[in-house]
Amino acid sequence: METLYLVLFLIGLVFAIVTLFVGDIFHLHFDASGGHLPFFSPTTIASFITVFGGLGYFLMKNTELSQFLIAVIAIAAALAASTGMFLLVVVPLQAANHSTAKSSKELIGGRAEVITSIVSTSRGEIIYEQGGTRLSAPAKSRHGETILQGEYVRVVEELGGTFVVEKL
């Protein structure tokens, strides 16, 4: 059992280190019956495995508790840790991603001000207000025309994080 705890801890640790350097490149989701189960994200699963393995190994090495009691304690702690990870990391990130996607679509047809001139086919930058907050974003001209700093534009569409605009 000691080996199992150690292996699970190391798997979780390696996952955390790889994720730190590689980021969310794999961006995995788990679906069941067409529904989304956000609790079963790679982040929460990895935190469960890491805490379960690490605490189980620690208790096996440093206490005289029975294997059953160690497993129960490790499972309870792992559930608490993965629930905390879900509530403090996964849920806020999902909300932010949903909000960003929604706000991009809401801006289409809206008015913005050019703060960095858009020259021909080059990108510039626009500033707009949404939800009481001033935001900036990259922008390019719809017809390849030059739009100078200070001019107002209408957002026509959004392509890969860049807004396509036209003069008002």
XYZ file of N, CA and C in Angstrom:
504
model
N 0.828 -1.187 0.000
C 0.000 0.000 0.000
C 0.877 1.257 0.000
N 1.994 1.163 0.669
C 2.926 2.286 0.735
C 3.388 2.689 -0.665
N 3.677 1.695 -1.501
C 4.120 1.953 -2.872
C 3.018 2.637 -3.680
N 1.778 2.197 -3.496
C 0.651 2.806 -4.201
C 0.533 4.289 -3.843
N 0.605 4.599 -2.557
C 0.530 5.992 -2.125
C 1.653 6.819 -2.750
N 2.860 6.291 -2.726
C 4.010 7.014 -3.264
C 3.863 7.243 -4.770
N 3.438 6.210 -5.500
C 3.266 6.332 -6.952
C 2.193 7.377 -7.279
N 1.069 7.334 -6.568
C 0.005 8.310 -6.811
C 0.479 9.735 -6.507
N 1.212 9.890 -5.420
C 1.751 11.207 -5.080
C 2.685 11.706 -6.182
N 3.570 10.844 -6.663
C 4.518 11.242 -7.704
C 3.809 11.573 -9.017
N 2.776 10.812 -9.363
C 1.997 11.112 -10.573
C 1.374 12.505 -10.458
N 0.765 12.783 -9.318
C 0.167 14.099 -9.104
C 1.194 15.210 -9.127
N 2.342 14.967 -8.528
C 3.414 15.957 -8.491
C 3.947 16.239 -9.896
N 4.176 15.188 -10.674
C 4.657 15.354 -12.049
C 3.620 16.119 -12.874
N 2.344 15.781 -12.705
C 1.282 16.488 -13.421
C 1.307 17.982 -13.084
N 1.458 18.301 -11.809
C 1.488 19.705 -11.381
C 2.678 20.436 -11.992
N 3.840 19.801 -12.007
C 5.040 20.432 -12.563
C 4.902 20.620 -14.070
N 4.414 19.594 -14.767
C 4.225 19.695 -16.217
C 3.208 20.793 -16.532
N 2.114 20.838 -15.786
C 1.091 21.861 -16.004
C 1.648 23.256 -15.754
N 2.515 23.390 -14.782
C 3.128 24.680 -14.481
C 3.910 25.206 -15.682
N 4.641 24.324 -16.365
C 5.475 24.752 -17.474
C 4.770 24.717 -18.821
N 3.868 23.774 -19.021
C 3.203 23.622 -20.310
C 1.891 24.397 -20.346
N 1.257 24.559 -19.206
C -0.016 25.269 -19.147
C -1.174 24.350 -19.455
N -2.231 24.952 -19.968
C -3.473 24.225 -20.224
C -3.524 23.755 -21.671
N -2.409 23.228 -22.176
C -2.322 22.854 -23.580
C -3.279 21.717 -23.951
N -3.528 20.821 -23.001
C -4.374 19.678 -23.310
C -5.845 19.979 -23.067
N -6.180 20.901 -22.182
C -7.520 21.404 -21.910
C -8.579 20.308 -22.026
N -8.511 19.336 -21.151
C -9.418 18.197 -21.189
C -10.714 18.479 -20.449
N -11.806 17.910 -20.965
C -13.104 17.979 -20.303
C -13.661 16.567 -20.232
N -14.486 16.325 -19.239
C -15.130 15.038 -19.108
C -16.630 15.247 -19.191
N -17.283 14.573 -20.115
C -18.721 14.688 -20.286
C -19.359 13.329 -20.059
N -20.604 13.348 -19.590
C -21.355 12.114 -19.397
C -22.796 12.365 -19.779
N -23.343 11.512 -20.613
C -24.732 11.614 -21.056
C -25.044 13.003 -21.606
N -24.107 13.584 -22.296
C -24.315 14.897 -22.883
C -24.175 16.039 -21.891
N -24.042 15.721 -20.606
C -23.907 16.764 -19.589
C -22.455 16.956 -19.223
N -22.145 18.111 -18.727
C -20.768 18.440 -18.367
C -20.576 18.224 -16.871
N -19.516 17.537 -16.490
C -19.195 17.308 -15.086
C -17.955 18.121 -14.733
N -18.121 19.387 -14.400
C -16.954 20.246 -14.188
C -16.100 19.846 -12.992
N -16.681 19.106 -12.025
C -15.883 18.711 -10.869
C -14.770 17.753 -11.285
N -15.002 16.977 -12.336
C -14.009 16.014 -12.794
C -13.101 16.638 -13.850
N -12.465 17.714 -13.480
C -11.496 18.353 -14.364
C -10.112 17.795 -14.037
N -9.161 17.915 -14.945
C -7.807 17.449 -14.649
C -7.231 18.080 -13.382
N -7.559 19.329 -13.123
C -7.053 20.019 -11.931
C -7.552 19.364 -10.655
N -8.850 19.087 -10.584
C -9.399 18.489 -9.364
C -8.966 17.038 -9.209
N -8.891 16.309 -10.305
C -8.446 14.913 -10.231
C -6.989 14.852 -9.780
N -6.156 15.706 -10.351
C -4.737 15.719 -9.972
C -4.563 16.123 -8.514
N -5.341 17.087 -8.048
C -5.210 17.478 -6.638
C -5.661 16.348 -5.722
N -6.710 15.620 -6.106
C -7.161 14.476 -5.309
C -6.060 13.420 -5.226
N -5.508 13.047 -6.382
C -4.473 12.005 -6.429
C -3.237 12.420 -5.630
N -2.820 13.666 -5.776
C -1.625 14.146 -5.080
C -1.803 14.132 -3.570
N -2.918 14.669 -3.092
C -3.154 14.716 -1.644
C -3.371 13.312 -1.091
N -4.148 12.499 -1.789
C -4.391 11.131 -1.341
C -3.075 10.365 -1.225
N -2.270 10.413 -2.282
C -0.997 9.699 -2.270
C -0.012 10.259 -1.263
N 0.122 11.570 -1.229
C 1.085 12.190 -0.317
C 0.739 11.987 1.145
N -0.522 12.213 1.504
C -0.929 12.046 2.894
C -0.917 10.572 3.290
N -1.368 9.710 2.389
C -1.338 8.274 2.674
C 0.077 7.785 2.932
N 1.007 8.214 2.089
C 2.406 7.821 2.262
C 2.970 8.376 3.572
N 2.689 9.648 3.847
C 3.166 10.275 5.080
C 2.635 9.534 6.315
N 1.350 9.225 6.335
C 0.761 8.534 7.486
C 1.289 7.108 7.628
N 1.525 6.435 6.511
C 2.081 5.071 6.565
C 3.479 5.093 7.185
N 4.273 6.084 6.830
C 5.656 6.160 7.301
C 5.776 6.682 8.731
N 4.847 7.534 9.166
C 5.040 8.259 10.421
C 4.025 7.979 11.523
N 3.095 7.076 11.288
C 2.112 6.766 12.337
C 1.947 5.257 12.470
N 1.262 4.870 13.505
C 0.960 3.454 13.740
C -0.512 3.157 13.432
N -1.168 4.041 12.683
C -2.581 3.844 12.353
C -2.751 2.643 11.429
N -3.947 2.061 11.452
C -4.226 0.919 10.568
C -4.313 1.406 9.119
N -4.097 0.486 8.188
C -4.158 0.843 6.769
C -5.541 1.372 6.396
N -6.579 0.772 6.978
C -7.942 1.220 6.694
C -8.142 2.668 7.146
N -7.721 2.984 8.354
C -7.881 4.337 8.885
C -7.051 5.344 8.084
N -5.869 4.936 7.687
C -5.031 5.808 6.851
C -5.727 6.096 5.526
N -6.308 5.061 4.920
C -7.020 5.238 3.649
C -8.216 6.175 3.818
N -8.963 6.018 4.909
C -10.127 6.876 5.167
C -9.692 8.329 5.348
N -8.654 8.550 6.137
C -8.147 9.912 6.369
C -7.636 10.520 5.059
N -6.895 9.730 4.290
C -6.343 10.220 3.024
C -7.457 10.558 2.033
N -8.492 9.725 1.967
C -9.621 9.995 1.065
C -10.352 11.265 1.497
N -10.609 11.399 2.798
C -11.312 12.589 3.299
C -10.513 13.861 3.008
N -9.220 13.816 3.255
C -8.375 14.991 3.000
C -8.301 15.293 1.504
N -8.208 14.247 0.687
C -8.139 14.438 -0.763
C -9.449 15.017 -1.296
N -10.576 14.554 -0.770
C -11.870 15.119 -1.175
C -11.962 16.592 -0.784
N -11.513 16.912 0.413
C -11.534 18.308 0.867
C -10.630 19.175 -0.010
N -9.440 18.683 -0.307
C -8.494 19.458 -1.123
C -9.007 19.648 -2.549
N -9.538 18.584 -3.151
C -10.023 18.714 -4.528
C -11.284 19.574 -4.593
N -12.118 19.519 -3.555
C -13.287 20.402 -3.503
C -12.841 21.854 -3.376
N -11.861 22.100 -2.531
C -11.311 23.450 -2.406
C -10.718 23.934 -3.714
N -9.984 23.073 -4.393
C -9.391 23.421 -5.683
C -10.494 23.751 -6.695
N -11.549 22.956 -6.677
C -12.671 23.184 -7.589
C -13.322 24.542 -7.329
N -13.607 24.819 -6.059
C -14.321 26.051 -5.707
C -13.458 27.306 -5.836
N -12.168 27.182 -5.546
C -11.295 28.356 -5.540
C -10.545 28.596 -6.849
N -10.438 27.552 -7.690
C -9.684 27.709 -8.932
C -10.544 27.430 -10.164
N -11.130 26.239 -10.238
C -11.843 25.818 -11.449
C -13.072 26.686 -11.713
N -13.924 26.858 -10.714
C -15.157 27.635 -10.911
C -14.860 29.081 -11.312
N -13.968 29.797 -10.605
C -13.677 31.174 -11.044
C -13.076 31.250 -12.452
N -12.221 30.299 -12.817
C -11.640 30.316 -14.160
C -12.691 30.058 -15.226
N -13.603 29.117 -14.963
C -14.675 28.851 -15.922
C -15.577 30.068 -16.067
N -15.874 30.724 -14.965
C -16.715 31.925 -15.020
C -16.025 33.028 -15.816
N -14.726 33.192 -15.609
C -13.979 34.219 -16.342
C -13.941 33.904 -17.830
N -13.730 32.639 -18.185
C -13.711 32.248 -19.594
C -15.067 32.481 -20.235
N -16.131 32.115 -19.535
C -17.483 32.305 -20.067
C -17.777 33.787 -20.233
N -17.379 34.582 -19.257
C -17.617 36.025 -19.292
C -16.872 36.672 -20.454
N -15.630 36.260 -20.697
C -14.839 36.824 -21.784
C -15.453 36.486 -23.129
N -15.863 35.225 -23.303
C -16.475 34.815 -24.562
C -17.776 35.577 -24.793
N -18.556 35.735 -23.752
C -19.820 36.443 -23.858
C -19.580 37.912 -24.178
N -18.614 38.538 -23.518
C -18.378 39.960 -23.722
C -17.859 40.252 -25.129
N -17.103 39.348 -25.728
C -16.626 39.546 -27.090
C -17.798 39.600 -28.058
N -18.743 38.707 -27.883
C -19.909 38.671 -28.758
C -20.812 39.887 -28.532
N -20.905 40.346 -27.294
C -21.745 41.506 -26.986
C -21.198 42.788 -27.595
N -19.909 42.857 -27.834
C -19.300 44.073 -28.366
C -19.577 44.251 -29.855
N -19.898 43.179 -30.559
C -20.150 43.276 -31.993
C -21.327 44.223 -32.227
N -21.092 45.202 -33.089
C -22.087 46.237 -33.336
C -21.901 47.442 -32.432
N -21.031 47.307 -31.445
C -20.793 48.383 -30.488
C -19.768 49.391 -30.976
N -19.650 50.466 -30.225
C -18.765 51.574 -30.566
C -17.490 51.490 -29.729
N -16.368 51.837 -30.348
C -15.083 51.839 -29.648
C -14.240 52.998 -30.163
N -13.209 53.336 -29.418
C -12.286 54.395 -29.820
C -10.926 53.778 -30.124
N -10.325 54.228 -31.210
C -8.994 53.748 -31.585
C -7.968 54.483 -30.725
N -7.132 53.719 -30.008
C -6.094 54.351 -29.180
C -4.698 54.151 -29.767
N -4.557 53.176 -30.643
C -3.327 53.002 -31.415
C -3.761 52.885 -32.870
N -3.300 53.794 -33.708
C -3.755 53.847 -35.100
C -3.670 52.494 -35.789
N -4.680 52.240 -36.610
C -4.723 51.022 -37.421
C -4.308 51.456 -38.819
N -3.127 51.038 -39.240
C -2.587 51.462 -40.523
C -2.729 50.329 -41.527
N -3.540 50.570 -42.545
C -3.749 49.620 -43.631
C -4.124 48.242 -43.087
N -3.282 47.248 -43.344
C -3.599 45.885 -42.893
C -2.962 45.547 -41.549
N -2.292 46.524 -40.935
C -1.673 46.291 -39.623
C -2.723 46.360 -38.525
N -2.378 45.824 -37.382
C -3.276 45.884 -36.234
C -3.004 47.132 -35.414
N -4.069 47.604 -34.803
C -3.976 48.706 -33.861
C -4.650 48.273 -32.574
N -5.108 49.250 -31.810
C -5.755 48.911 -30.544
C -6.962 49.814 -30.339
N -8.025 49.208 -29.813
C -9.231 49.969 -29.500
C -9.486 49.909 -28.003
N -10.283 50.869 -27.543
C -10.707 50.866 -26.154
C -12.231 51.000 -26.158
N -12.865 50.253 -25.264
C -14.324 50.270 -25.193
C -14.740 50.079 -23.744
N -15.981 50.408 -23.466
C -16.487 50.262 -22.108
C -17.510 49.143 -22.089
N -17.374 48.294 -21.079
C -18.314 47.187 -20.943
C -18.513 46.890 -19.467
N -19.739 46.924 -19.036
C -20.041 46.655 -17.637
C -19.397 47.649 -16.695
N -19.238 48.893 -17.158
C -18.642 49.917 -16.318
C -17.124 49.880 -16.270
N -16.515 49.009 -17.063
C -15.059 48.875 -17.084
C -14.537 49.226 -18.471
N -13.450 49.991 -18.516
C -12.814 50.303 -19.800
C -11.823 49.190 -20.130
N -11.989 48.625 -21.306
C -11.146 47.519 -21.748
C -10.490 47.880 -23.068
N -9.338 47.289 -23.332
C -8.682 47.494 -24.619
C -8.490 46.148 -25.294
N -8.382 46.195 -26.614
C -8.231 44.960 -27.378
C -7.560 45.280 -28.710
N -6.887 44.286 -29.302
C -6.316 44.495 -30.629
C -7.437 44.602 -31.664
N -7.178 45.376 -32.717
C -8.191 45.560 -33.754
C -7.522 45.735 -35.108
N -8.264 45.371 -36.147
C -7.801 45.616 -37.511
C -8.969 46.161 -38.322
N -8.639 46.840 -39.400
C -9.645 47.476 -40.236
C -10.332 46.439 -41.119
N -11.630 46.593 -41.279
C -12.408 45.652 -42.090
C -11.989 45.709 -43.558
N -11.755 46.912 -44.079
C -11.456 47.072 -45.501
C -10.001 47.459 -45.756
N -9.135 47.304 -44.753
C -7.724 47.623 -44.927
C -7.428 49.107 -44.975
N -8.362 49.927 -44.511
C -8.146 51.373 -44.523
C -7.423 51.812 -43.254
N -6.805 52.966 -43.305
C -6.125 53.520 -42.138
C -7.145 54.226 -41.250
N -7.099 53.906 -39.962
C -7.975 54.545 -38.981
C -7.061 55.127 -37.910
N -7.126 56.425 -37.740
C -6.198 57.123 -36.855
C -6.632 57.097 -35.394
N -5.643 57.287 -34.537
C -5.885 57.367 -33.097
C -6.909 58.465 -32.813
N -7.863 58.156 -31.935
C -8.882 59.128 -31.558
C -10.176 58.991 -32.340
N -10.144 58.280 -33.467
C -11.369 58.085 -34.248
C -12.230 57.009 -33.597
N -13.533 57.138 -33.850
C -14.469 56.145 -33.325
C -14.827 55.152 -34.415
N -14.996 53.905 -33.992
C -15.273 52.820 -34.928
C -16.426 51.968 -34.409
N -16.945 51.155 -35.317
C -17.960 50.170 -34.952
C -17.321 48.797 -35.093
N -17.536 47.934 -34.115
C -16.989 46.580 -34.153
C -17.894 45.726 -35.033
N -17.292 45.088 -36.040
C -18.049 44.289 -36.995
C -18.030 42.812 -36.621
N -16.870 42.315 -36.222
C -16.743 40.912 -35.821
C -15.486 40.723 -34.983
N -15.330 39.512 -34.479
C -14.156 39.167 -33.681
C -13.546 37.909 -34.276
N -12.271 37.985 -34.606
C -11.564 36.849 -35.198
C -10.326 36.536 -34.372
N -10.353 35.431 -33.673
C -9.186 34.986 -32.913
C -8.661 35.999 -31.917
N -9.540 36.699 -31.237
C -9.117 37.655 -30.224
C -8.849 39.053 -30.755
N -8.977 39.248 -32.062
C -8.799 40.568 -32.672
C -10.147 41.047 -33.200
N -10.516 42.272 -32.848
C -11.776 42.827 -33.332
C -11.577 43.433 -34.712
N -12.521 43.175 -35.597
C -12.534 43.770 -36.925
C -13.467 44.974 -36.842
N -12.954 46.146 -37.235
C -13.713 47.382 -37.062
C -13.834 48.141 -38.377
N -14.802 49.079 -38.394
C -14.943 49.989 -39.526
C -15.230 51.382 -38.983
N -14.851 52.396 -39.764
C -15.077 53.782 -39.334
C -16.564 54.038 -39.187
N -16.891 54.906 -38.238
C -18.292 55.327 -38.081
C -18.631 56.381 -39.109
